[in-house]
Amino acid sequence: TMALAQSILALAPLPAMGLLRRHFLFAFLSAALPLGAQQARITTTSEVRSAPSGTVVAELNAGSSWASGATRDGFTSVVIEAWVEASRFAGGRDSFPVTIGGGGNLRIREQPSLQGRILGSFRAGAGMRILERRDNWARVRREVWVPT
C-alpha cells in the first residue's frame, strides 16, 4: 500500500507533485489510522463483569474514564488500562497470562505509585494482560463490561 502511494506520487507532474503528495499522503494516512475510541465516564462506582452475563472481575470508581466499545444486553464494553502492584500476580487462567492472586482485591491506579489516584480494584482471580513493568508495578489491560 505504501509502495502504491509512492508509485502514484512518482507519476505526478513536477510542479504539482508537492501539493499532491501532501494531500494524498494525508488522506492515505488518515484512512489507515483507526478511529479514536469513545470514552466512557463511570458516573457511579460499579461492579464490572467479564461478559454481560459473566462474573464480577472488578469495581470501577465513579469519576474514572475508560476507552469504550460495543454495547450489548444493557452493558458497555470498556478497556481497563492502568497500573497495579505486580507482587500479587499468580498463574494464568483461560486466555489470560496472569491473574490476581491472594484473597483480597487489588487496587487499580492511574500511576505506578502508592500515591497514584485509585481508579478501582480487581477481584482476586481476575485475569489480565501485562503491557509494561516498572519496578514493582505493572501496567495491565483487561476488557470488562459495565452496566449501562
mmCIF file of N, CA and C in Angstrom:
data_model
loop_
_atom_site.group_PDB
_atom_site.id
_atom_site.type_symbol
_atom_site.label_atom_id
_atom_site.label_comp_id
_atom_site.label_asym_id
_atom_site.label_seq_id
_atom_site.Cartn_x
_atom_site.Cartn_y
_atom_site.Cartn_z
ATOM 1 N N THR A 1 0.819 -1.201 0.000
ATOM 2 C CA THR A 1 0.000 0.000 0.000
ATOM 3 C C THR A 1 0.856 1.256 0.000
ATOM 4 N N MET A 2 1.945 1.282 0.792
ATOM 5 C CA MET A 2 2.821 2.441 0.767
ATOM 6 C C MET A 2 3.554 2.496 -0.567
ATOM 7 N N ALA A 3 3.901 1.331 -1.140
ATOM 8 C CA ALA A 3 4.540 1.301 -2.454
ATOM 9 C C ALA A 3 3.597 1.873 -3.498
ATOM 10 N N LEU A 4 2.304 1.557 -3.395
ATOM 11 C CA LEU A 4 1.307 2.110 -4.301
ATOM 12 C C LEU A 4 1.266 3.621 -4.153
ATOM 13 N N ALA A 5 1.278 4.112 -2.917
ATOM 14 C CA ALA A 5 1.254 5.558 -2.676
ATOM 15 C C ALA A 5 2.480 6.206 -3.299
ATOM 16 N N GLN A 6 3.646 5.606 -3.129
ATOM 17 C CA GLN A 6 4.865 6.173 -3.687
ATOM 18 C C GLN A 6 4.838 6.135 -5.211
ATOM 19 N N SER A 7 4.298 5.055 -5.793
ATOM 20 C CA SER A 7 4.271 4.986 -7.254
ATOM 21 C C SER A 7 3.280 5.988 -7.840
ATOM 22 N N ILE A 8 2.149 6.217 -7.174
ATOM 23 C CA ILE A 8 1.192 7.221 -7.656
ATOM 24 C C ILE A 8 1.819 8.601 -7.560
ATOM 25 N N LEU A 9 2.502 8.878 -6.447
ATOM 26 C CA LEU A 9 3.123 10.181 -6.272
ATOM 27 C C LEU A 9 4.252 10.397 -7.272
ATOM 28 N N ALA A 10 4.942 9.343 -7.640
ATOM 29 C CA ALA A 10 6.049 9.466 -8.584
ATOM 30 C C ALA A 10 5.557 9.850 -9.975
ATOM 31 N N LEU A 11 4.281 9.548 -10.300
ATOM 32 C CA LEU A 11 3.728 9.856 -11.615
ATOM 33 C C LEU A 11 3.240 11.292 -11.736
ATOM 34 N N ALA A 12 3.118 12.021 -10.625
ATOM 35 C CA ALA A 12 2.585 13.386 -10.682
ATOM 36 C C ALA A 12 3.582 14.313 -11.366
ATOM 37 N N PRO A 13 3.056 15.291 -12.147
ATOM 38 C CA PRO A 13 3.949 16.257 -12.781
ATOM 39 C C PRO A 13 4.735 17.030 -11.715
ATOM 40 N N LEU A 14 5.937 17.436 -12.054
ATOM 41 C CA LEU A 14 6.840 18.067 -11.110
ATOM 42 C C LEU A 14 6.251 19.266 -10.376
ATOM 43 N N PRO A 15 5.610 20.278 -11.015
ATOM 44 C CA PRO A 15 5.105 21.438 -10.273
ATOM 45 C C PRO A 15 4.007 21.068 -9.266
ATOM 46 N N ALA A 16 3.182 20.113 -9.593
ATOM 47 C CA ALA A 16 2.059 19.761 -8.718
ATOM 48 C C ALA A 16 2.426 18.683 -7.713
ATOM 49 N N MET A 17 3.603 18.129 -7.831
ATOM 50 C CA MET A 17 3.984 16.978 -7.021
ATOM 51 C C MET A 17 3.917 17.235 -5.517
ATOM 52 N N GLY A 18 4.448 18.362 -5.058
ATOM 53 C CA GLY A 18 4.457 18.659 -3.623
ATOM 54 C C GLY A 18 3.054 18.756 -3.059
ATOM 55 N N LEU A 19 2.170 19.495 -3.732
ATOM 56 C CA LEU A 19 0.788 19.651 -3.282
ATOM 57 C C LEU A 19 0.064 18.315 -3.299
ATOM 58 N N LEU A 20 0.201 17.565 -4.375
ATOM 59 C CA LEU A 20 -0.439 16.256 -4.478
ATOM 60 C C LEU A 20 0.090 15.311 -3.402
ATOM 61 N N ARG A 21 1.388 15.322 -3.198
ATOM 62 C CA ARG A 21 1.991 14.437 -2.199
ATOM 63 C C ARG A 21 1.412 14.730 -0.813
ATOM 64 N N ARG A 22 1.323 16.007 -0.440
ATOM 65 C CA ARG A 22 0.788 16.362 0.882
ATOM 66 C C ARG A 22 -0.657 15.904 1.025
ATOM 67 N N HIS A 23 -1.510 16.173 0.037
ATOM 68 C CA HIS A 23 -2.918 15.806 0.131
ATOM 69 C C HIS A 23 -3.115 14.295 0.081
ATOM 70 N N PHE A 24 -2.427 13.630 -0.821
ATOM 71 C CA PHE A 24 -2.604 12.186 -0.946
ATOM 72 C C PHE A 24 -2.094 11.465 0.288
ATOM 73 N N LEU A 25 -0.911 11.860 0.785
ATOM 74 C CA LEU A 25 -0.346 11.197 1.948
ATOM 75 C C LEU A 25 -1.229 11.415 3.167
ATOM 76 N N PHE A 26 -1.781 12.639 3.351
ATOM 77 C CA PHE A 26 -2.676 12.896 4.466
ATOM 78 C C PHE A 26 -3.904 12.002 4.369
ATOM 79 N N ALA A 27 -4.524 11.922 3.194
ATOM 80 C CA ALA A 27 -5.708 11.078 3.016
ATOM 81 C C ALA A 27 -5.357 9.611 3.208
ATOM 82 N N PHE A 28 -4.207 9.193 2.693
ATOM 83 C CA PHE A 28 -3.777 7.803 2.822
ATOM 84 C C PHE A 28 -3.564 7.440 4.282
ATOM 85 N N LEU A 29 -2.841 8.294 5.024
ATOM 86 C CA LEU A 29 -2.584 8.009 6.431
ATOM 87 C C LEU A 29 -3.849 8.107 7.265
ATOM 88 N N SER A 30 -4.726 9.050 6.960
ATOM 89 C CA SER A 30 -5.975 9.179 7.711
ATOM 90 C C SER A 30 -6.825 7.933 7.564
ATOM 91 N N ALA A 31 -6.864 7.382 6.355
ATOM 92 C CA ALA A 31 -7.659 6.173 6.123
ATOM 93 C C ALA A 31 -7.033 4.970 6.813
ATOM 94 N N ALA A 32 -5.730 4.978 7.000
ATOM 95 C CA ALA A 32 -5.047 3.830 7.597
ATOM 96 C C ALA A 32 -5.127 3.827 9.120
ATOM 97 N N LEU A 33 -5.387 4.986 9.746
ATOM 98 C CA LEU A 33 -5.420 5.054 11.196
ATOM 99 C C LEU A 33 -6.791 4.642 11.726
ATOM 100 N N PRO A 34 -6.849 3.954 12.875
ATOM 101 C CA PRO A 34 -8.140 3.598 13.447
ATOM 102 C C PRO A 34 -8.839 4.831 13.975
ATOM 103 N N LEU A 35 -10.143 4.784 13.999
ATOM 104 C CA LEU A 35 -10.902 5.879 14.570
ATOM 105 C C LEU A 35 -10.641 5.923 16.070
ATOM 106 N N GLY A 36 -10.690 7.110 16.654
ATOM 107 C CA GLY A 36 -10.471 7.250 18.093
ATOM 108 C C GLY A 36 -11.533 6.507 18.881
ATOM 109 N N ALA A 37 -11.095 5.871 19.926
ATOM 110 C CA ALA A 37 -12.028 5.129 20.765
ATOM 111 C C ALA A 37 -12.909 6.111 21.529
ATOM 112 N N GLN A 38 -14.148 5.722 21.760
ATOM 113 C CA GLN A 38 -15.051 6.502 22.577
ATOM 114 C C GLN A 38 -14.596 6.401 24.026
ATOM 115 N N GLN A 39 -14.861 7.411 24.810
ATOM 116 C CA GLN A 39 -14.532 7.393 26.231
ATOM 117 C C GLN A 39 -15.827 7.255 27.033
ATOM 118 N N ALA A 40 -15.804 6.364 28.012
ATOM 119 C CA ALA A 40 -16.941 6.193 28.913
ATOM 120 C C ALA A 40 -16.518 6.676 30.285
ATOM 121 N N ARG A 41 -17.286 7.571 30.867
ATOM 122 C CA ARG A 41 -17.018 8.063 32.219
ATOM 123 C C ARG A 41 -17.952 7.322 33.169
ATOM 124 N N ILE A 42 -17.379 6.730 34.203
ATOM 125 C CA ILE A 42 -18.157 5.988 35.187
ATOM 126 C C ILE A 42 -18.789 7.019 36.131
ATOM 127 N N THR A 43 -20.110 7.061 36.193
ATOM 128 C CA THR A 43 -20.796 8.078 36.994
ATOM 129 C C THR A 43 -21.096 7.614 38.414
ATOM 130 N N THR A 44 -21.153 6.312 38.624
ATOM 131 C CA THR A 44 -21.334 5.773 39.962
ATOM 132 C C THR A 44 -20.458 4.536 40.087
ATOM 133 N N THR A 45 -19.851 4.329 41.248
ATOM 134 C CA THR A 45 -18.988 3.169 41.439
ATOM 135 C C THR A 45 -19.751 1.922 41.018
ATOM 136 N N SER A 46 -19.143 1.110 40.139
ATOM 137 C CA SER A 46 -19.849 -0.001 39.515
ATOM 138 C C SER A 46 -19.040 -1.281 39.523
ATOM 139 N N GLU A 47 -19.711 -2.394 39.789
ATOM 140 C CA GLU A 47 -19.100 -3.702 39.584
ATOM 141 C C GLU A 47 -19.116 -3.979 38.096
ATOM 142 N N VAL A 48 -18.014 -4.481 37.567
ATOM 143 C CA VAL A 48 -17.911 -4.768 36.136
ATOM 144 C C VAL A 48 -17.665 -6.250 35.945
ATOM 145 N N ARG A 49 -18.102 -6.761 34.815
ATOM 146 C CA ARG A 49 -18.121 -8.200 34.573
ATOM 147 C C ARG A 49 -17.199 -8.614 33.435
ATOM 148 N N SER A 50 -16.883 -9.899 33.409
ATOM 149 C CA SER A 50 -16.054 -10.464 32.349
ATOM 150 C C SER A 50 -16.802 -10.501 31.017
ATOM 151 N N ALA A 51 -18.116 -10.534 31.062
ATOM 152 C CA ALA A 51 -19.013 -10.528 29.896
ATOM 153 C C ALA A 51 -20.354 -10.011 30.414
ATOM 154 N N PRO A 52 -21.279 -9.622 29.529
ATOM 155 C CA PRO A 52 -22.566 -9.122 30.025
ATOM 156 C C PRO A 52 -23.248 -10.058 31.037
ATOM 157 N N SER A 53 -23.103 -11.358 30.871
ATOM 158 C CA SER A 53 -23.707 -12.288 31.835
ATOM 159 C C SER A 53 -22.632 -13.017 32.644
ATOM 160 N N GLY A 54 -21.406 -12.484 32.640
ATOM 161 C CA GLY A 54 -20.278 -13.140 33.302
ATOM 162 C C GLY A 54 -20.119 -12.761 34.762
ATOM 163 N N THR A 55 -19.032 -13.220 35.342
ATOM 164 C CA THR A 55 -18.748 -12.974 36.748
ATOM 165 C C THR A 55 -18.159 -11.579 36.949
ATOM 166 N N VAL A 56 -18.325 -11.051 38.149
ATOM 167 C CA VAL A 56 -17.748 -9.756 38.504
ATOM 168 C C VAL A 56 -16.240 -9.937 38.638
ATOM 169 N N VAL A 57 -15.458 -9.096 37.925
ATOM 170 C CA VAL A 57 -13.993 -9.189 37.960
ATOM 171 C C VAL A 57 -13.347 -7.948 38.558
ATOM 172 N N ALA A 58 -14.096 -6.859 38.652
ATOM 173 C CA ALA A 58 -13.517 -5.613 39.167
ATOM 174 C C ALA A 58 -14.622 -4.659 39.582
ATOM 175 N N GLU A 59 -14.192 -3.585 40.209
ATOM 176 C CA GLU A 59 -15.081 -2.480 40.545
ATOM 177 C C GLU A 59 -14.385 -1.219 40.077
ATOM 178 N N LEU A 60 -15.102 -0.360 39.345
ATOM 179 C CA LEU A 60 -14.530 0.889 38.854
ATOM 180 C C LEU A 60 -15.150 2.047 39.607
ATOM 181 N N ASN A 61 -14.308 2.979 40.042
ATOM 182 C CA ASN A 61 -14.761 4.109 40.846
ATOM 183 C C ASN A 61 -15.461 5.161 40.002
ATOM 184 N N ALA A 62 -16.419 5.833 40.614
ATOM 185 C CA ALA A 62 -17.091 6.966 39.985
ATOM 186 C C ALA A 62 -16.043 8.010 39.623
ATOM 187 N N GLY A 63 -16.193 8.617 38.455
ATOM 188 C CA GLY A 63 -15.275 9.650 38.000
ATOM 189 C C GLY A 63 -14.140 9.147 37.130
ATOM 190 N N SER A 64 -13.938 7.823 37.061
ATOM 191 C CA SER A 64 -12.881 7.297 36.196
ATOM 192 C C SER A 64 -13.391 7.211 34.759
ATOM 193 N N SER A 65 -12.488 7.346 33.801
ATOM 194 C CA SER A 65 -12.848 7.290 32.377
ATOM 195 C C SER A 65 -12.040 6.209 31.690
ATOM 196 N N TRP A 66 -12.678 5.518 30.744
ATOM 197 C CA TRP A 66 -12.068 4.381 30.067
ATOM 198 C C TRP A 66 -12.471 4.379 28.597
ATOM 199 N N ALA A 67 -11.630 3.782 27.759
ATOM 200 C CA ALA A 67 -11.980 3.593 26.347
ATOM 201 C C ALA A 67 -13.139 2.608 26.294
ATOM 202 N N SER A 68 -14.163 2.933 25.516
ATOM 203 C CA SER A 68 -15.343 2.069 25.454
ATOM 204 C C SER A 68 -15.581 1.558 24.045
ATOM 205 N N GLY A 69 -16.365 0.498 23.966
ATOM 206 C CA GLY A 69 -16.639 -0.129 22.681
ATOM 207 C C GLY A 69 -18.092 -0.500 22.530
ATOM 208 N N ALA A 70 -18.325 -1.755 22.264
ATOM 209 C CA ALA A 70 -19.655 -2.269 21.930
ATOM 210 C C ALA A 70 -20.611 -2.188 23.114
ATOM 211 N N THR A 71 -21.891 -2.175 22.792
ATOM 212 C CA THR A 71 -22.957 -2.233 23.789
ATOM 213 C C THR A 71 -23.774 -3.482 23.509
ATOM 214 N N ARG A 72 -24.081 -4.237 24.588
ATOM 215 C CA ARG A 72 -24.833 -5.483 24.422
ATOM 216 C C ARG A 72 -25.570 -5.818 25.713
ATOM 217 N N ASP A 73 -26.846 -6.152 25.586
ATOM 218 C CA ASP A 73 -27.653 -6.642 26.713
ATOM 219 C C ASP A 73 -27.586 -5.733 27.936
ATOM 220 N N GLY A 74 -27.599 -4.417 27.738
ATOM 221 C CA GLY A 74 -27.578 -3.482 28.855
ATOM 222 C C GLY A 74 -26.204 -3.236 29.447
ATOM 223 N N PHE A 75 -25.158 -3.642 28.741
ATOM 224 C CA PHE A 75 -23.783 -3.438 29.196
ATOM 225 C C PHE A 75 -22.981 -2.790 28.077
ATOM 226 N N THR A 76 -21.932 -2.048 28.471
ATOM 227 C CA THR A 76 -21.000 -1.459 27.514
ATOM 228 C C THR A 76 -19.608 -1.989 27.811
ATOM 229 N N SER A 77 -18.908 -2.364 26.767
ATOM 230 C CA SER A 77 -17.536 -2.854 26.881
ATOM 231 C C SER A 77 -16.609 -1.674 27.152
ATOM 232 N N VAL A 78 -15.741 -1.796 28.162
ATOM 233 C CA VAL A 78 -14.697 -0.800 28.400
ATOM 234 C C VAL A 78 -13.377 -1.529 28.579
ATOM 235 N N VAL A 79 -12.286 -0.835 28.307
ATOM 236 C CA VAL A 79 -10.957 -1.416 28.454
ATOM 237 C C VAL A 79 -10.263 -0.741 29.630
ATOM 238 N N ILE A 80 -9.970 -1.543 30.646
ATOM 239 C CA ILE A 80 -9.175 -1.059 31.767
ATOM 240 C C ILE A 80 -7.718 -1.133 31.332
ATOM 241 N N GLU A 81 -7.058 0.001 31.357
ATOM 242 C CA GLU A 81 -5.617 0.041 31.098
ATOM 243 C C GLU A 81 -5.039 0.945 32.169
ATOM 244 N N ALA A 82 -4.394 0.329 33.165
ATOM 245 C CA ALA A 82 -3.927 1.074 34.324
ATOM 246 C C ALA A 82 -2.835 0.280 35.035
ATOM 247 N N TRP A 83 -2.399 0.784 36.183
ATOM 248 C CA TRP A 83 -1.290 0.202 36.938
ATOM 249 C C TRP A 83 -1.783 -0.574 38.145
ATOM 250 N N VAL A 84 -1.116 -1.692 38.434
ATOM 251 C CA VAL A 84 -1.382 -2.490 39.637
ATOM 252 C C VAL A 84 -0.045 -2.908 40.237
ATOM 253 N N GLU A 85 -0.073 -3.243 41.518
ATOM 254 C CA GLU A 85 1.125 -3.747 42.173
ATOM 255 C C GLU A 85 1.368 -5.171 41.682
ATOM 256 N N ALA A 86 2.538 -5.429 41.102
ATOM 257 C CA ALA A 86 2.825 -6.694 40.426
ATOM 258 C C ALA A 86 3.092 -7.865 41.375
ATOM 259 N N SER A 87 3.316 -7.600 42.640
ATOM 260 C CA SER A 87 3.643 -8.687 43.572
ATOM 261 C C SER A 87 2.468 -9.640 43.797
ATOM 262 N N ARG A 88 1.268 -9.257 43.407
ATOM 263 C CA ARG A 88 0.083 -10.085 43.628
ATOM 264 C C ARG A 88 -0.260 -10.986 42.441
ATOM 265 N N PHE A 89 0.564 -11.007 41.385
ATOM 266 C CA PHE A 89 0.254 -11.825 40.222
ATOM 267 C C PHE A 89 0.379 -13.308 40.540
ATOM 268 N N ALA A 90 -0.526 -14.065 39.968
ATOM 269 C CA ALA A 90 -0.498 -15.525 40.062
ATOM 270 C C ALA A 90 -0.508 -16.071 38.632
ATOM 271 N N GLY A 91 -0.548 -17.380 38.498
ATOM 272 C CA GLY A 91 -0.533 -18.017 37.185
ATOM 273 C C GLY A 91 -1.717 -17.617 36.320
ATOM 274 N N GLY A 92 -1.595 -17.904 35.044
ATOM 275 C CA GLY A 92 -2.631 -17.570 34.089
ATOM 276 C C GLY A 92 -3.849 -18.470 34.187
ATOM 277 N N ARG A 93 -4.926 -18.005 33.560
ATOM 278 C CA ARG A 93 -6.159 -18.776 33.509
ATOM 279 C C ARG A 93 -6.926 -18.364 32.255
ATOM 280 N N ASP A 94 -7.599 -19.319 31.645
ATOM 281 C CA ASP A 94 -8.314 -19.083 30.388
ATOM 282 C C ASP A 94 -7.326 -18.506 29.377
ATOM 283 N N SER A 95 -7.647 -17.377 28.772
ATOM 284 C CA SER A 95 -6.748 -16.793 27.771
ATOM 285 C C SER A 95 -5.836 -15.727 28.372
ATOM 286 N N PHE A 96 -5.855 -15.569 29.698
ATOM 287 C CA PHE A 96 -5.068 -14.519 30.343
ATOM 288 C C PHE A 96 -3.746 -15.058 30.874
ATOM 289 N N PRO A 97 -2.635 -14.346 30.597
ATOM 290 C CA PRO A 97 -1.329 -14.809 31.054
ATOM 291 C C PRO A 97 -1.143 -14.740 32.570
ATOM 292 N N VAL A 98 -1.810 -13.787 33.243
ATOM 293 C CA VAL A 98 -1.696 -13.676 34.699
ATOM 294 C C VAL A 98 -3.071 -13.433 35.310
ATOM 295 N N THR A 99 -3.178 -13.769 36.603
ATOM 296 C CA THR A 99 -4.385 -13.467 37.380
ATOM 297 C C THR A 99 -3.952 -12.765 38.663
ATOM 298 N N ILE A 100 -4.926 -12.229 39.375
ATOM 299 C CA ILE A 100 -4.671 -11.631 40.677
ATOM 300 C C ILE A 100 -4.755 -12.733 41.715
ATOM 301 N N GLY A 101 -3.659 -12.943 42.455
ATOM 302 C CA GLY A 101 -3.624 -13.957 43.499
ATOM 303 C C GLY A 101 -3.999 -13.360 44.844
ATOM 304 N N GLY A 102 -4.095 -14.207 45.823
ATOM 305 C CA GLY A 102 -4.410 -13.762 47.176
ATOM 306 C C GLY A 102 -5.912 -13.724 47.413
ATOM 307 N N GLY A 103 -6.277 -13.248 48.595
ATOM 308 C CA GLY A 103 -7.685 -13.289 48.972
ATOM 309 C C GLY A 103 -8.432 -11.993 48.837
ATOM 310 N N GLY A 104 -7.750 -10.876 48.648
ATOM 311 C CA GLY A 104 -8.450 -9.590 48.598
ATOM 312 C C GLY A 104 -8.388 -8.944 47.236
ATOM 313 N N ASN A 105 -9.005 -7.779 47.145
ATOM 314 C CA ASN A 105 -8.982 -7.002 45.909
ATOM 315 C C ASN A 105 -7.629 -6.318 45.734
ATOM 316 N N LEU A 106 -7.296 -5.965 44.491
ATOM 317 C CA LEU A 106 -6.057 -5.265 44.166
ATOM 318 C C LEU A 106 -6.404 -3.934 43.515
ATOM 319 N N ARG A 107 -5.922 -2.855 44.104
ATOM 320 C CA ARG A 107 -6.254 -1.511 43.599
ATOM 321 C C ARG A 107 -5.689 -1.268 42.200
ATOM 322 N N ILE A 108 -6.496 -0.598 41.407
ATOM 323 C CA ILE A 108 -6.138 -0.170 40.052
ATOM 324 C C ILE A 108 -5.779 1.305 40.166
ATOM 325 N N ARG A 109 -4.580 1.675 39.701
ATOM 326 C CA ARG A 109 -4.110 3.051 39.885
ATOM 327 C C ARG A 109 -3.797 3.731 38.551
ATOM 328 N N GLU A 110 -3.891 5.047 38.575
ATOM 329 C CA GLU A 110 -3.600 5.850 37.395
ATOM 330 C C GLU A 110 -2.101 5.908 37.099
ATOM 331 N N GLN A 111 -1.264 5.943 38.150
ATOM 332 C CA GLN A 111 0.188 5.979 38.000
ATOM 333 C C GLN A 111 0.802 4.829 38.801
ATOM 334 N N PRO A 112 2.029 4.434 38.463
ATOM 335 C CA PRO A 112 2.698 3.342 39.181
ATOM 336 C C PRO A 112 3.285 3.807 40.516
ATOM 337 N N SER A 113 2.399 4.100 41.463
ATOM 338 C CA SER A 113 2.825 4.624 42.755
ATOM 339 C C SER A 113 1.700 4.446 43.763
ATOM 340 N N LEU A 114 2.052 4.271 45.026
ATOM 341 C CA LEU A 114 1.025 4.198 46.070
ATOM 342 C C LEU A 114 0.274 5.518 46.203
ATOM 343 N N GLN A 115 0.857 6.603 45.690
ATOM 344 C CA GLN A 115 0.183 7.900 45.703
ATOM 345 C C GLN A 115 -0.676 8.110 44.449
ATOM 346 N N GLY A 116 -0.629 7.176 43.509
ATOM 347 C CA GLY A 116 -1.420 7.293 42.280
ATOM 348 C C GLY A 116 -2.913 7.222 42.582
ATOM 349 N N ARG A 117 -3.685 7.987 41.847
ATOM 350 C CA ARG A 117 -5.149 8.004 42.014
ATOM 351 C C ARG A 117 -5.708 6.597 41.854
ATOM 352 N N ILE A 118 -6.572 6.192 42.775
ATOM 353 C CA ILE A 118 -7.194 4.863 42.729
ATOM 354 C C ILE A 118 -8.417 4.939 41.811
ATOM 355 N N LEU A 119 -8.403 4.123 40.760
ATOM 356 C CA LEU A 119 -9.467 4.119 39.760
ATOM 357 C C LEU A 119 -10.486 3.014 40.008
ATOM 358 N N GLY A 120 -10.119 2.051 40.838
ATOM 359 C CA GLY A 120 -10.999 0.922 41.118
ATOM 360 C C GLY A 120 -10.183 -0.200 41.714
ATOM 361 N N SER A 121 -10.711 -1.430 41.623
ATOM 362 C CA SER A 121 -9.968 -2.588 42.130
ATOM 363 C C SER A 121 -10.376 -3.847 41.376
ATOM 364 N N PHE A 122 -9.392 -4.721 41.162
ATOM 365 C CA PHE A 122 -9.641 -6.036 40.584
ATOM 366 C C PHE A 122 -9.958 -7.015 41.708
ATOM 367 N N ARG A 123 -10.834 -7.938 41.439
ATOM 368 C CA ARG A 123 -11.117 -9.020 42.376
ATOM 369 C C ARG A 123 -10.035 -10.089 42.252
ATOM 370 N N ALA A 124 -9.784 -10.793 43.353
ATOM 371 C CA ALA A 124 -8.856 -11.920 43.312
ATOM 372 C C ALA A 124 -9.335 -12.899 42.247
ATOM 373 N N GLY A 125 -8.399 -13.434 41.459
ATOM 374 C CA GLY A 125 -8.725 -14.377 40.399
ATOM 375 C C GLY A 125 -8.964 -13.736 39.040
ATOM 376 N N ALA A 126 -9.100 -12.396 38.984
ATOM 377 C CA ALA A 126 -9.329 -11.718 37.700
ATOM 378 C C ALA A 126 -8.097 -11.865 36.810
ATOM 379 N N GLY A 127 -8.310 -12.186 35.553
ATOM 380 C CA GLY A 127 -7.219 -12.320 34.598
ATOM 381 C C GLY A 127 -6.959 -11.024 33.859
ATOM 382 N N MET A 128 -5.724 -10.864 33.358
ATOM 383 C CA MET A 128 -5.359 -9.662 32.611
ATOM 384 C C MET A 128 -4.087 -9.894 31.814
ATOM 385 N N ARG A 129 -3.758 -8.917 30.995
ATOM 386 C CA ARG A 129 -2.535 -8.943 30.205
ATOM 387 C C ARG A 129 -1.600 -7.837 30.704
ATOM 388 N N ILE A 130 -0.316 -8.151 30.783
ATOM 389 C CA ILE A 130 0.685 -7.169 31.202
ATOM 390 C C ILE A 130 1.193 -6.437 29.967
ATOM 391 N N LEU A 131 1.151 -5.113 30.005
ATOM 392 C CA LEU A 131 1.643 -4.286 28.904
ATOM 393 C C LEU A 131 3.064 -3.790 29.154
ATOM 394 N N GLU A 132 3.375 -3.547 30.434
ATOM 395 C CA GLU A 132 4.668 -2.945 30.781
ATOM 396 C C GLU A 132 4.931 -3.209 32.259
ATOM 397 N N ARG A 133 6.198 -3.326 32.614
ATOM 398 C CA ARG A 133 6.600 -3.447 34.029
ATOM 399 C C ARG A 133 7.513 -2.287 34.378
ATOM 400 N N ARG A 134 7.332 -1.782 35.588
ATOM 401 C CA ARG A 134 8.190 -0.710 36.099
ATOM 402 C C ARG A 134 8.369 -0.955 37.596
ATOM 403 N N ASP A 135 9.568 -1.371 37.974
ATOM 404 C CA ASP A 135 9.865 -1.744 39.363
ATOM 405 C C ASP A 135 8.853 -2.787 39.828
ATOM 406 N N ASN A 136 8.122 -2.512 40.903
ATOM 407 C CA ASN A 136 7.146 -3.465 41.451
ATOM 408 C C ASN A 136 5.738 -3.224 40.899
ATOM 409 N N TRP A 137 5.628 -2.522 39.778
ATOM 410 C CA TRP A 137 4.333 -2.173 39.197
ATOM 411 C C TRP A 137 4.213 -2.768 37.801
ATOM 412 N N ALA A 138 2.979 -2.980 37.384
ATOM 413 C CA ALA A 138 2.718 -3.445 36.020
ATOM 414 C C ALA A 138 1.531 -2.674 35.453
ATOM 415 N N ARG A 139 1.678 -2.232 34.227
ATOM 416 C CA ARG A 139 0.548 -1.625 33.510
ATOM 417 C C ARG A 139 -0.162 -2.780 32.830
ATOM 418 N N VAL A 140 -1.455 -2.904 33.101
ATOM 419 C CA VAL A 140 -2.222 -4.049 32.619
ATOM 420 C C VAL A 140 -3.395 -3.603 31.767
ATOM 421 N N ARG A 141 -3.928 -4.554 31.020
ATOM 422 C CA ARG A 141 -5.114 -4.303 30.184
ATOM 423 C C ARG A 141 -6.100 -5.440 30.389
ATOM 424 N N ARG A 142 -7.381 -5.062 30.482
ATOM 425 C CA ARG A 142 -8.450 -6.054 30.610
ATOM 426 C C ARG A 142 -9.741 -5.441 30.081
ATOM 427 N N GLU A 143 -10.420 -6.151 29.180
ATOM 428 C CA GLU A 143 -11.743 -5.712 28.729
ATOM 429 C C GLU A 143 -12.762 -6.192 29.752
ATOM 430 N N VAL A 144 -13.677 -5.290 30.122
ATOM 431 C CA VAL A 144 -14.754 -5.626 31.060
ATOM 432 C C VAL A 144 -16.060 -5.020 30.532
ATOM 433 N N TRP A 145 -17.151 -5.390 31.163
ATOM 434 C CA TRP A 145 -18.473 -4.913 30.759
ATOM 435 C C TRP A 145 -19.124 -4.181 31.922
ATOM 436 N N VAL A 146 -19.512 -2.926 31.661
ATOM 437 C CA VAL A 146 -20.108 -2.046 32.666
ATOM 438 C C VAL A 146 -21.614 -1.954 32.409
ATOM 439 N N PRO A 147 -22.441 -2.068 33.471
ATOM 440 C CA PRO A 147 -23.882 -1.899 33.254
ATOM 441 C C PRO A 147 -24.191 -0.478 32.790
ATOM 442 N N THR A 148 -25.065 -0.357 31.787
ATOM 443 C CA THR A 148 -25.431 0.982 31.269
ATOM 444 C C THR A 148 -26.912 1.237 31.431
#
